[in-house]
mmCIF file of C-alpha atoms in Angstrom:
data_model
loop_
_atom_site.group_PDB
_atom_site.id
_atom_site.type_symbol
_atom_site.label_atom_id
_atom_site.label_comp_id
_atom_site.label_asym_id
_atom_site.label_seq_id
_atom_site.Cartn_x
_atom_site.Cartn_y
_atom_site.Cartn_z
ATOM 1 C CA MET A 1 210.335 61.592 139.899
ATOM 2 C CA ARG A 2 210.300 60.300 136.356
ATOM 3 C CA VAL A 3 208.008 62.709 134.518
ATOM 4 C CA VAL A 4 206.561 62.482 131.022
ATOM 5 C CA ILE A 5 205.297 65.670 129.390
ATOM 6 C CA ALA A 6 203.242 64.671 126.366
ATOM 7 C CA GLY A 7 203.245 67.548 123.903
ATOM 8 C CA GLN A 8 206.207 69.902 123.607
ATOM 9 C CA GLY A 9 204.509 73.078 122.439
ATOM 10 C CA TYR A 10 204.080 76.462 124.106
ATOM 11 C CA VAL A 11 202.518 74.758 127.172
ATOM 12 C CA GLY A 12 204.421 71.487 127.376
ATOM 13 C CA LEU A 13 207.951 72.700 126.749
ATOM 14 C CA PRO A 14 208.005 75.329 129.548
ATOM 15 C CA LEU A 15 206.556 72.703 131.888
ATOM 16 C CA ALA A 16 209.180 70.153 130.875
ATOM 17 C CA VAL A 17 212.022 72.645 131.297
ATOM 18 C CA ARG A 18 210.832 73.720 134.726
ATOM 19 C CA ALA A 19 210.349 70.128 135.915
ATOM 20 C CA ALA A 20 213.904 69.282 134.835
ATOM 21 C CA GLN A 21 215.293 72.432 136.440
ATOM 22 C CA VAL A 22 213.909 71.475 139.860
ATOM 23 C CA GLY A 23 215.399 67.978 139.639
ATOM 24 C CA HIS A 24 212.835 65.668 138.024
ATOM 25 C CA ASP A 25 213.914 63.290 135.253
ATOM 26 C CA VAL A 26 211.848 64.432 132.291
ATOM 27 C CA VAL A 27 210.890 62.855 128.997
ATOM 28 C CA GLY A 28 209.455 65.333 126.516
ATOM 29 C CA TYR A 29 207.207 63.324 124.198
ATOM 30 C CA ASP A 30 205.939 64.722 120.905
ATOM 31 C CA THR A 31 204.744 63.038 117.736
ATOM 32 C CA ASP A 32 206.351 65.785 115.624
ATOM 33 C CA ALA A 33 209.753 64.370 114.689
ATOM 34 C CA ARG A 34 210.968 67.798 113.560
ATOM 35 C CA ARG A 35 210.336 69.242 116.996
ATOM 36 C CA VAL A 36 212.052 66.327 118.696
ATOM 37 C CA LYS A 37 215.126 66.732 116.493
ATOM 38 C CA GLN A 38 215.359 70.431 117.347
ATOM 39 C CA LEU A 39 215.027 69.795 121.075
ATOM 40 C CA ALA A 40 217.584 66.996 121.003
ATOM 41 C CA ALA A 41 219.993 69.521 119.459
ATOM 42 C CA GLY A 42 219.242 72.025 122.211
ATOM 43 C CA GLU A 43 217.200 74.303 119.978
ATOM 44 C CA SER A 44 214.029 75.901 121.344
ATOM 45 C CA TYR A 45 211.177 76.950 119.049
ATOM 46 C CA VAL A 46 209.147 78.462 121.919
ATOM 47 C CA GLU A 47 210.066 82.117 122.328
ATOM 48 C CA ASP A 48 209.645 82.151 126.106
ATOM 49 C CA ILE A 49 212.179 79.313 126.460
ATOM 50 C CA PRO A 50 215.745 80.235 125.430
ATOM 51 C CA SER A 51 217.758 77.508 123.731
ATOM 52 C CA ALA A 52 220.319 77.873 126.521
ATOM 53 C CA GLN A 53 217.770 76.475 128.997
ATOM 54 C CA VAL A 54 217.124 73.433 126.815
ATOM 55 C CA LYS A 55 220.860 72.821 126.438
ATOM 56 C CA GLU A 56 221.351 73.150 130.188
ATOM 57 C CA ILE A 57 218.852 70.438 131.111
ATOM 58 C CA LEU A 58 220.101 68.212 128.285
ATOM 59 C CA ASP A 59 223.677 68.519 129.521
ATOM 60 C CA ALA A 60 222.539 67.801 133.072
ATOM 61 C CA GLY A 61 220.932 64.553 131.898
ATOM 62 C CA ARG A 62 217.559 65.661 133.264
ATOM 63 C CA TYR A 63 215.724 65.888 129.944
ATOM 64 C CA ARG A 64 215.409 64.072 126.684
ATOM 65 C CA ALA A 65 212.992 64.547 123.818
ATOM 66 C CA THR A 66 211.492 61.614 121.980
ATOM 67 C CA ALA A 67 208.842 60.640 119.471
ATOM 68 C CA GLU A 68 209.069 56.964 120.490
ATOM 69 C CA PRO A 69 206.221 55.777 122.759
ATOM 70 C CA ARG A 70 208.328 52.924 124.142
ATOM 71 C CA GLU A 71 210.528 55.488 125.917
ATOM 72 C CA LEU A 72 207.610 56.514 128.138
ATOM 73 C CA GLY A 73 207.729 53.420 130.323
ATOM 74 C CA GLY A 74 208.216 53.674 134.054
ATOM 75 C CA PHE A 75 206.790 57.161 134.529
ATOM 76 C CA ASP A 76 205.640 58.379 137.934
ATOM 77 C CA ILE A 77 203.721 61.348 136.527
ATOM 78 C CA ALA A 78 202.555 62.003 132.974
ATOM 79 C CA VAL A 79 201.080 65.346 131.927
ATOM 80 C CA ILE A 80 199.021 65.675 128.749
ATOM 81 C CA THR A 81 199.489 69.058 127.032
ATOM 82 C CA VAL A 82 198.312 68.278 123.499
ATOM 83 C CA PRO A 83 196.171 70.530 121.245
ATOM 84 C CA THR A 84 192.379 70.569 121.400
ATOM 85 C CA PRO A 85 191.161 72.270 118.198
ATOM 86 C CA LEU A 86 187.622 72.875 117.010
ATOM 87 C CA ARG A 87 186.455 71.125 113.842
ATOM 88 C CA GLU A 88 183.423 72.865 112.330
ATOM 89 C CA GLY A 89 182.419 74.115 115.768
ATOM 90 C CA VAL A 90 182.773 70.709 117.457
ATOM 91 C CA PRO A 91 185.577 69.941 119.962
ATOM 92 C CA ASP A 92 188.197 67.614 118.496
ATOM 93 C CA LEU A 93 189.699 65.557 121.315
ATOM 94 C CA THR A 94 191.565 63.190 118.998
ATOM 95 C CA TYR A 95 194.968 64.259 120.320
ATOM 96 C CA ILE A 96 193.882 63.696 123.923
ATOM 97 C CA GLU A 97 192.394 60.315 123.076
ATOM 98 C CA ASP A 98 195.493 59.139 121.205
ATOM 99 C CA CYS A 99 197.768 60.340 123.990
ATOM 100 C CA ALA A 100 195.690 58.652 126.704
ATOM 101 C CA ARG A 101 195.755 55.357 124.790
ATOM 102 C CA THR A 102 199.524 55.612 124.379
ATOM 103 C CA LEU A 103 200.107 56.380 128.062
ATOM 104 C CA SER A 104 197.772 53.580 129.134
ATOM 105 C CA ARG A 105 200.211 51.013 127.748
ATOM 106 C CA TYR A 106 202.874 52.197 130.187
ATOM 107 C CA LEU A 107 200.673 53.052 133.160
ATOM 108 C CA ARG A 108 201.611 51.215 136.341
ATOM 109 C CA PRO A 109 200.103 51.077 139.843
ATOM 110 C CA GLY A 110 200.801 54.226 141.864
ATOM 111 C CA ALA A 111 201.470 56.430 138.823
ATOM 112 C CA THR A 112 199.642 59.689 138.096
ATOM 113 C CA VAL A 113 198.220 61.198 134.913
ATOM 114 C CA VAL A 114 197.291 64.879 134.696
ATOM 115 C CA LEU A 115 195.436 66.524 131.836
ATOM 116 C CA GLU A 116 196.329 70.162 131.071
ATOM 117 C CA SER A 117 194.806 70.541 127.612
ATOM 118 C CA THR A 118 191.903 72.977 127.551
ATOM 119 C CA THR A 119 188.615 71.148 127.171
ATOM 120 C CA TYR A 120 185.008 70.966 128.370
ATOM 121 C CA PRO A 121 184.121 69.998 131.961
ATOM 122 C CA GLY A 122 183.950 66.235 132.340
ATOM 123 C CA THR A 123 186.744 65.292 129.933
ATOM 124 C CA THR A 124 189.158 64.054 132.600
ATOM 125 C CA GLU A 125 186.694 61.743 134.330
ATOM 126 C CA GLU A 126 184.479 60.750 131.392
ATOM 127 C CA LEU A 127 187.048 60.346 128.621
ATOM 128 C CA VAL A 128 190.661 60.224 129.826
ATOM 129 C CA GLY A 129 190.030 58.034 132.859
ATOM 130 C CA PRO A 130 188.135 55.295 130.992
ATOM 131 C CA LEU A 131 190.727 55.239 128.187
ATOM 132 C CA LEU A 132 193.543 54.816 130.705
ATOM 133 C CA GLU A 133 191.614 52.065 132.476
ATOM 134 C CA GLU A 134 190.790 50.251 129.247
ATOM 135 C CA GLY A 135 194.376 50.221 128.025
ATOM 136 C CA SER A 136 196.044 49.403 131.338
ATOM 137 C CA GLY A 137 193.571 47.151 133.117
ATOM 138 C CA LEU A 138 193.962 49.396 136.177
ATOM 139 C CA ALA A 139 191.278 51.376 137.978
ATOM 140 C CA ALA A 140 191.441 55.170 138.382
ATOM 141 C CA GLY A 141 191.577 56.109 142.053
ATOM 142 C CA ARG A 142 192.212 52.599 143.246
ATOM 143 C CA ASP A 143 195.337 51.781 141.200
ATOM 144 C CA PHE A 144 196.478 55.094 139.736
ATOM 145 C CA HIS A 145 195.935 58.813 140.335
ATOM 146 C CA LEU A 146 194.181 61.151 137.915
ATOM 147 C CA GLY A 147 193.749 64.918 137.860
ATOM 148 C CA TYR A 148 193.373 68.090 135.860
ATOM 149 C CA SER A 149 195.280 71.385 135.956
ATOM 150 C CA PRO A 150 194.431 74.157 133.469
ATOM 151 C CA GLU A 151 197.366 75.753 131.702
ATOM 152 C CA ARG A 152 197.781 79.493 132.235
ATOM 153 C CA ILE A 153 200.665 80.197 129.877
ATOM 154 C CA ASP A 154 200.610 83.693 128.355
ATOM 155 C CA PRO A 155 203.204 83.760 125.550
ATOM 156 C CA GLY A 156 205.270 86.924 125.420
ATOM 157 C CA ASN A 157 204.240 88.111 128.889
ATOM 158 C CA PRO A 158 207.370 89.518 130.583
ATOM 159 C CA THR A 159 205.782 89.617 134.048
ATOM 160 C CA TRP A 160 203.728 86.462 134.562
ATOM 161 C CA ASN A 161 205.179 83.044 133.783
ATOM 162 C CA LEU A 162 204.738 79.401 134.731
ATOM 163 C CA VAL A 163 206.471 79.794 138.087
ATOM 164 C CA ASN A 164 204.802 82.926 139.525
ATOM 165 C CA THR A 165 201.301 82.365 138.107
ATOM 166 C CA PRO A 166 199.096 80.487 140.639
ATOM 167 C CA LYS A 167 198.395 76.944 139.404
ATOM 168 C CA VAL A 168 194.911 75.490 139.789
ATOM 169 C CA VAL A 169 195.068 71.769 140.595
ATOM 170 C CA SER A 170 192.531 68.990 141.066
ATOM 171 C CA GLY A 171 192.182 65.235 141.431
ATOM 172 C CA ILE A 172 189.419 62.667 141.149
ATOM 173 C CA ASP A 173 189.845 61.864 144.849
ATOM 174 C CA ALA A 174 191.800 63.120 147.860
ATOM 175 C CA GLU A 175 194.881 61.002 147.147
ATOM 176 C CA SER A 176 195.003 62.085 143.509
ATOM 177 C CA LEU A 177 194.694 65.727 144.531
ATOM 178 C CA ALA A 178 197.519 65.347 147.050
ATOM 179 C CA VAL A 179 199.874 63.899 144.434
ATOM 180 C CA VAL A 180 198.947 66.449 141.754
ATOM 181 C CA ASP A 181 199.253 69.301 144.246
ATOM 182 C CA GLY A 182 202.624 68.021 145.421
ATOM 183 C CA PHE A 183 203.986 67.754 141.890
ATOM 184 C CA TYR A 184 202.974 71.249 140.833
ATOM 185 C CA GLY A 185 203.978 72.573 144.240
ATOM 186 C CA SER A 186 207.537 71.591 143.329
ATOM 187 C CA LEU A 187 207.321 73.720 140.161
ATOM 188 C CA VAL A 188 205.403 76.886 141.006
ATOM 189 C CA ASP A 189 205.177 79.439 143.777
ATOM 190 C CA ARG A 190 201.537 78.750 144.640
ATOM 191 C CA THR A 191 198.922 76.110 143.915
ATOM 192 C CA VAL A 192 195.143 76.552 144.128
ATOM 193 C CA PRO A 193 193.391 73.226 144.868
ATOM 194 C CA VAL A 194 189.752 72.838 143.796
ATOM 195 C CA THR A 195 187.232 70.118 144.589
ATOM 196 C CA SER A 196 187.244 68.097 141.368
ATOM 197 C CA PRO A 197 188.500 68.108 137.768
ATOM 198 C CA LYS A 198 185.184 69.529 136.541
ATOM 199 C CA GLU A 199 185.714 72.738 138.515
ATOM 200 C CA ALA A 200 189.310 72.950 137.295
ATOM 201 C CA GLU A 201 188.246 72.392 133.691
ATOM 202 C CA LEU A 202 185.636 75.132 134.052
ATOM 203 C CA VAL A 203 188.227 77.551 135.464
ATOM 204 C CA LYS A 204 190.072 77.808 132.153
ATOM 205 C CA LEU A 205 186.876 78.266 130.180
ATOM 206 C CA ILE A 206 185.586 81.000 132.493
ATOM 207 C CA GLU A 207 188.899 82.866 132.309
ATOM 208 C CA ASN A 208 188.938 82.887 128.520
ATOM 209 C CA THR A 209 185.219 83.532 128.146
ATOM 210 C CA PHE A 210 185.604 86.562 130.426
ATOM 211 C CA ARG A 211 188.293 87.995 128.146
ATOM 212 C CA HIS A 212 186.459 87.030 124.967
ATOM 213 C CA VAL A 213 183.212 88.720 126.016
ATOM 214 C CA ASN A 214 184.890 91.909 127.231
ATOM 215 C CA ILE A 215 187.019 92.235 124.104
ATOM 216 C CA ALA A 216 183.857 91.811 122.030
ATOM 217 C CA LEU A 217 182.201 94.542 124.101
ATOM 218 C CA VAL A 218 184.910 97.139 123.441
ATOM 219 C CA ASN A 219 185.171 96.077 119.791
ATOM 220 C CA GLU A 220 181.479 96.704 119.240
ATOM 221 C CA VAL A 221 181.627 99.979 121.172
ATOM 222 C CA ALA A 222 184.599 101.034 119.001
ATOM 223 C CA MET A 223 182.603 100.470 115.818
ATOM 224 C CA PHE A 224 179.629 102.491 117.080
ATOM 225 C CA ALA A 225 181.848 105.223 118.540
ATOM 226 C CA HIS A 226 183.590 105.710 115.197
ATOM 227 C CA ASP A 227 180.260 106.108 113.421
ATOM 228 C CA LEU A 228 179.166 108.598 116.108
ATOM 229 C CA GLY A 229 182.383 110.595 115.805
ATOM 230 C CA ILE A 230 183.569 109.756 119.317
ATOM 231 C CA ASP A 231 187.146 108.862 120.340
ATOM 232 C CA VAL A 232 186.621 105.492 122.026
ATOM 233 C CA TRP A 233 190.274 105.279 123.049
ATOM 234 C CA GLU A 234 190.085 108.518 125.011
ATOM 235 C CA ALA A 235 186.922 107.272 126.695
ATOM 236 C CA ILE A 236 188.602 103.994 127.654
ATOM 237 C CA ASP A 237 191.581 105.919 129.046
ATOM 238 C CA ALA A 238 189.207 107.923 131.204
ATOM 239 C CA CYS A 239 187.370 104.770 132.328
ATOM 240 C CA SER A 240 190.696 103.278 133.359
ATOM 241 C CA THR A 241 191.165 105.967 136.013
ATOM 242 C CA LYS A 242 188.329 104.423 138.040
ATOM 243 C CA PRO A 243 189.970 102.385 140.826
ATOM 244 C CA PHE A 244 187.064 99.931 141.182
ATOM 245 C CA GLY A 245 184.373 98.298 139.064
ATOM 246 C CA PHE A 246 186.264 98.556 135.765
ATOM 247 C CA MET A 247 188.904 96.465 134.010
ATOM 248 C CA ARG A 248 190.638 97.835 130.947
ATOM 249 C CA PHE A 249 190.119 96.105 127.598
ATOM 250 C CA THR A 250 190.952 97.744 124.272
ATOM 251 C CA PRO A 251 189.715 97.308 120.697
ATOM 252 C CA GLY A 252 191.691 95.431 118.069
ATOM 253 C CA PRO A 253 191.476 93.682 114.706
ATOM 254 C CA GLY A 254 190.067 90.480 116.225
ATOM 255 C CA VAL A 255 191.165 87.648 118.486
ATOM 256 C CA GLY A 256 193.477 84.743 117.766
ATOM 257 C CA GLY A 257 195.607 81.973 119.207
ATOM 258 C CA HIS A 258 194.204 78.797 120.693
ATOM 259 C CA CYS A 259 192.366 80.401 123.593
ATOM 260 C CA LEU A 260 189.837 83.082 122.688
ATOM 261 C CA PRO A 261 188.583 81.913 119.294
ATOM 262 C CA ILE A 262 188.242 78.328 120.519
ATOM 263 C CA ASP A 263 188.043 77.752 124.277
ATOM 264 C CA PRO A 264 184.737 79.556 125.006
ATOM 265 C CA SER A 265 183.128 77.475 122.276
ATOM 266 C CA TYR A 266 184.041 74.333 124.231
ATOM 267 C CA LEU A 267 181.835 75.533 127.063
ATOM 268 C CA SER A 268 179.095 76.624 124.664
ATOM 269 C CA TRP A 269 179.166 73.198 122.984
ATOM 270 C CA ARG A 270 178.994 71.371 126.315
ATOM 271 C CA VAL A 271 176.042 73.464 127.503
ATOM 272 C CA GLN A 272 174.170 72.909 124.236
ATOM 273 C CA ARG A 273 174.894 69.169 124.143
ATOM 274 C CA THR A 274 174.167 68.443 127.789
ATOM 275 C CA LEU A 275 171.464 70.977 128.669
ATOM 276 C CA GLY A 276 170.011 71.780 125.262
ATOM 277 C CA GLN A 277 170.515 75.507 125.878
ATOM 278 C CA SER A 278 172.551 78.133 124.080
ATOM 279 C CA PHE A 279 175.332 80.086 125.765
ATOM 280 C CA ARG A 280 174.298 83.441 124.351
ATOM 281 C CA PHE A 281 177.227 85.502 125.625
ATOM 282 C CA VAL A 282 179.742 83.243 123.879
ATOM 283 C CA GLU A 283 177.755 83.177 120.650
ATOM 284 C CA LEU A 284 177.474 86.972 120.613
ATOM 285 C CA ALA A 285 181.163 87.433 121.417
ATOM 286 C CA ASN A 286 182.072 84.995 118.640
ATOM 287 C CA ASP A 287 179.951 86.961 116.192
ATOM 288 C CA VAL A 288 181.522 90.325 117.081
ATOM 289 C CA ASN A 289 185.147 89.209 117.320
ATOM 290 C CA ASN A 290 185.014 86.944 114.264
ATOM 291 C CA HIS A 291 183.890 89.889 112.131
ATOM 292 C CA MET A 292 186.464 92.413 113.318
ATOM 293 C CA PRO A 293 188.824 91.561 110.404
ATOM 294 C CA ASP A 294 185.955 92.405 108.021
ATOM 295 C CA TYR A 295 185.488 95.716 109.837
ATOM 296 C CA VAL A 296 189.203 96.515 109.509
ATOM 297 C CA VAL A 297 188.995 95.935 105.758
ATOM 298 C CA ARG A 298 185.858 98.102 105.538
ATOM 299 C CA ARG A 299 187.649 100.913 107.357
ATOM 300 C CA LEU A 300 190.630 100.612 105.025
ATOM 301 C CA THR A 301 188.329 100.575 101.988
ATOM 302 C CA ALA A 302 186.626 103.727 103.243
ATOM 303 C CA ALA A 303 190.016 105.397 103.698
ATOM 304 C CA PHE A 304 190.958 104.549 100.093
ATOM 305 C CA ASN A 305 187.598 105.828 98.848
ATOM 306 C CA ALA A 306 188.137 109.112 100.681
ATOM 307 C CA ARG A 307 191.383 109.499 98.749
ATOM 308 C CA GLN A 308 189.628 108.518 95.491
ATOM 309 C CA ARG A 309 191.489 105.240 95.292
ATOM 310 C CA SER A 310 190.428 101.621 95.021
ATOM 311 C CA VAL A 311 191.642 98.715 97.110
ATOM 312 C CA ASN A 312 192.040 96.798 93.861
ATOM 313 C CA GLY A 313 195.592 97.403 92.660
ATOM 314 C CA SER A 314 196.685 99.283 95.781
ATOM 315 C CA ARG A 315 199.745 98.272 97.778
ATOM 316 C CA VAL A 316 199.004 97.441 101.410
ATOM 317 C CA LEU A 317 201.665 96.695 104.016
ATOM 318 C CA LEU A 318 200.512 94.735 107.072
ATOM 319 C CA LEU A 319 202.523 95.000 110.281
ATOM 320 C CA GLY A 320 202.151 91.846 112.358
ATOM 321 C CA LEU A 321 200.983 88.340 111.432
ATOM 322 C CA ALA A 322 201.012 86.810 114.924
ATOM 323 C CA TYR A 323 197.858 86.619 116.987
ATOM 324 C CA LYS A 324 199.319 88.783 119.773
ATOM 325 C CA LYS A 325 202.192 91.064 120.674
ATOM 326 C CA ASN A 326 205.734 89.711 121.061
ATOM 327 C CA THR A 327 204.962 86.132 120.048
ATOM 328 C CA GLY A 328 205.500 84.122 116.872
ATOM 329 C CA ASP A 329 202.255 82.164 117.157
ATOM 330 C CA ALA A 330 200.018 82.842 114.141
ATOM 331 C CA ARG A 331 197.296 80.304 114.950
ATOM 332 C CA GLU A 332 193.817 81.705 114.281
ATOM 333 C CA SER A 333 195.376 85.151 113.843
ATOM 334 C CA PRO A 334 192.973 87.852 112.610
ATOM 335 C CA SER A 335 195.860 89.148 110.500
ATOM 336 C CA THR A 336 195.503 86.042 108.339
ATOM 337 C CA ARG A 337 191.886 86.789 107.479
ATOM 338 C CA ILE A 338 192.633 90.470 106.857
ATOM 339 C CA ALA A 339 195.415 89.519 104.454
ATOM 340 C CA ARG A 340 193.176 87.108 102.563
ATOM 341 C CA LEU A 341 190.279 89.574 102.358
ATOM 342 C CA LEU A 342 192.548 92.250 100.906
ATOM 343 C CA LEU A 343 194.138 89.819 98.470
ATOM 344 C CA ASP A 344 190.711 88.687 97.313
ATOM 345 C CA LEU A 345 189.811 92.342 96.679
ATOM 346 C CA GLY A 346 192.803 92.662 94.379
ATOM 347 C CA ALA A 347 195.250 94.462 96.643
ATOM 348 C CA GLU A 348 198.989 93.813 96.483
ATOM 349 C CA VAL A 349 199.630 92.758 100.074
ATOM 350 C CA SER A 350 202.966 92.475 101.843
ATOM 351 C CA ALA A 351 203.607 91.807 105.509
ATOM 352 C CA VAL A 352 206.236 92.306 108.190
ATOM 353 C CA ASP A 353 206.590 90.091 111.234
ATOM 354 C CA PRO A 354 210.014 89.279 112.687
ATOM 355 C CA HIS A 355 208.515 86.680 115.037
ATOM 356 C CA VAL A 356 206.416 84.499 112.711
ATOM 357 C CA ASP A 357 208.560 82.008 110.792
ATOM 358 C CA LEU A 358 207.985 81.134 107.161
ATOM 359 C CA ALA A 359 206.728 77.662 108.100
ATOM 360 C CA GLN A 360 203.467 79.263 109.238
ATOM 361 C CA ARG A 361 202.050 79.883 105.792
ATOM 362 C CA VAL A 362 199.393 82.570 105.677
ATOM 363 C CA ASP A 363 198.650 82.753 101.954
ATOM 364 C CA ALA A 364 200.826 81.914 98.970
ATOM 365 C CA ARG A 365 199.990 85.323 97.480
ATOM 366 C CA LEU A 366 201.283 87.213 100.513
ATOM 367 C CA VAL A 367 204.779 88.683 100.204
ATOM 368 C CA ARG A 368 206.965 88.738 103.327
ATOM 369 C CA VAL A 369 209.260 91.776 103.553
ATOM 370 C CA GLU A 370 211.614 93.440 106.016
ATOM 371 C CA LEU A 371 210.570 96.665 107.716
ATOM 372 C CA THR A 372 212.485 99.348 105.836
ATOM 373 C CA ALA A 373 211.825 102.956 104.918
ATOM 374 C CA GLU A 374 211.558 101.893 101.287
ATOM 375 C CA ALA A 375 208.952 99.202 102.006
ATOM 376 C CA VAL A 376 206.860 101.628 104.050
ATOM 377 C CA ALA A 377 207.102 104.458 101.508
ATOM 378 C CA ALA A 378 206.151 102.112 98.659
ATOM 379 C CA ALA A 379 202.837 101.186 100.320
ATOM 380 C CA ASP A 380 199.644 103.098 99.613
ATOM 381 C CA ALA A 381 198.499 102.106 103.099
ATOM 382 C CA VAL A 382 200.088 100.556 106.184
ATOM 383 C CA VAL A 383 197.920 98.616 108.635
ATOM 384 C CA LEU A 384 199.340 98.097 112.121
ATOM 385 C CA LEU A 385 197.783 94.847 113.381
ATOM 386 C CA VAL A 386 200.281 93.698 116.039
ATOM 387 C CA ASP A 387 202.465 96.190 117.900
ATOM 388 C CA HIS A 388 205.533 94.035 118.533
ATOM 389 C CA ASP A 389 208.092 95.852 120.679
ATOM 390 C CA ASP A 390 210.807 95.370 118.065
ATOM 391 C CA LEU A 391 208.899 97.082 115.240
ATOM 392 C CA ASP A 392 210.349 100.514 114.446
ATOM 393 C CA LEU A 393 207.111 102.477 114.659
ATOM 394 C CA ALA A 394 208.890 105.837 114.387
ATOM 395 C CA LEU A 395 210.166 104.767 110.966
ATOM 396 C CA VAL A 396 206.643 103.753 109.972
ATOM 397 C CA ARG A 397 205.145 107.050 111.083
ATOM 398 C CA GLU A 398 207.830 109.030 109.246
ATOM 399 C CA HIS A 399 207.598 107.301 105.855
ATOM 400 C CA ALA A 400 204.007 106.038 105.527
ATOM 401 C CA ALA A 401 201.508 107.874 103.345
ATOM 402 C CA TYR A 402 198.566 106.560 105.384
ATOM 403 C CA ILE A 403 198.371 104.281 108.454
ATOM 404 C CA LEU A 404 195.380 102.471 109.926
ATOM 405 C CA ASP A 405 196.509 101.881 113.498
ATOM 406 C CA CYS A 406 194.493 99.026 115.019
ATOM 407 C CA ARG A 407 196.366 99.226 118.353
ATOM 408 C CA ARG A 408 196.690 103.001 118.925
ATOM 409 C CA SER A 409 200.446 102.611 119.153
ATOM 410 C CA LEU A 410 201.585 105.326 116.739
ATOM 411 C CA GLY A 411 200.236 108.403 118.473
ATOM 412 C CA ARG A 412 198.453 111.287 116.771
ATOM 413 C CA ALA A 413 199.681 112.334 113.349
ATOM 414 C CA ASP A 414 198.160 113.584 110.108
ATOM 415 C CA ASN A 415 198.875 110.284 108.374
ATOM 416 C CA VAL A 416 197.522 108.085 111.211
ATOM 417 C CA GLU A 417 193.927 106.937 111.631
ATOM 418 C CA VAL A 418 193.066 104.881 114.717
ATOM 419 C CA LEU A 419 190.666 101.933 114.599
#
């Protein structure tokens, strides 16, 4: 089939590569001309997709990247994988709306459009469908197929990927579901059909709300346990030996990326707008997780005070700017807020992250350095925020005067304090 993947980010590019690998003719559409130029040269900017895979599908003539809408014509299936940010707590569906309007100009009878962008329940049927109908003059269900399939990409995960992670699929009617299921069935090992797009849209929000709430739980417990003089990490280790009724979550400096800081708020917003009720679990989790960077800075301040030092004028080395381990994505990263808080307090802050490129500016005052013995020894404090596998933690432990380990990755040592 001729497939259009609209959006060539961490969700869209793996989908486009896989679709081309199994034999579909794929157009990767993105409005970012810089991205398109890189892809056309066979260069991948998504860590889970090697450049060799992009070059392979380019050479096979199965894939081309474009920023030109006119090259989208004649598609059999189009998948929308564009961003859905929050703007002052309100879902911003501008990218979805613009993409749907663009696709509507090239929509033809018998074609299929699938939304993958994370959003609130009802978006596919109440927003995307009408926009496609308005721009094409066709009717959803009667003239073209429409469905929703939540993305489940976990950047940096070496075990679970697009192919072996079950794919939830839906359609606005039986025929739409059959087409959507058939398409994804050609890409992944297993599909999970659900009744309608609303259930599929809710799936993604439940999954991320579950993680968000449980991370907030252990983060709050960690703060209380520290004040009570209890090792929360040892307690969590012991909890993890229970073979039923417990799932392991661990404390950290906060949550980041597109999913946890944003997606649960989509559900909270929808509940408030439609039902006039508050989603208290999400609001509480937001409050706890959003303030974890402040707690990290308070702990570091207390450590300086105990050594009769001030944060102002001290040299702090941050390890990790990404929002999670083994990825270069710094969107909504708690490391960003920690860096800014320390800079505002007068600290001299430097940071190490071999995955985050310089294009993702954190703060103009932040100095990027390589991880060397000299850089570690020069710091009055080192804060481990992201435990990338390629960070030399033994070097850090050997040369650091003091370490605040927010991931419990450095083991027990006289110069290590665990969050």
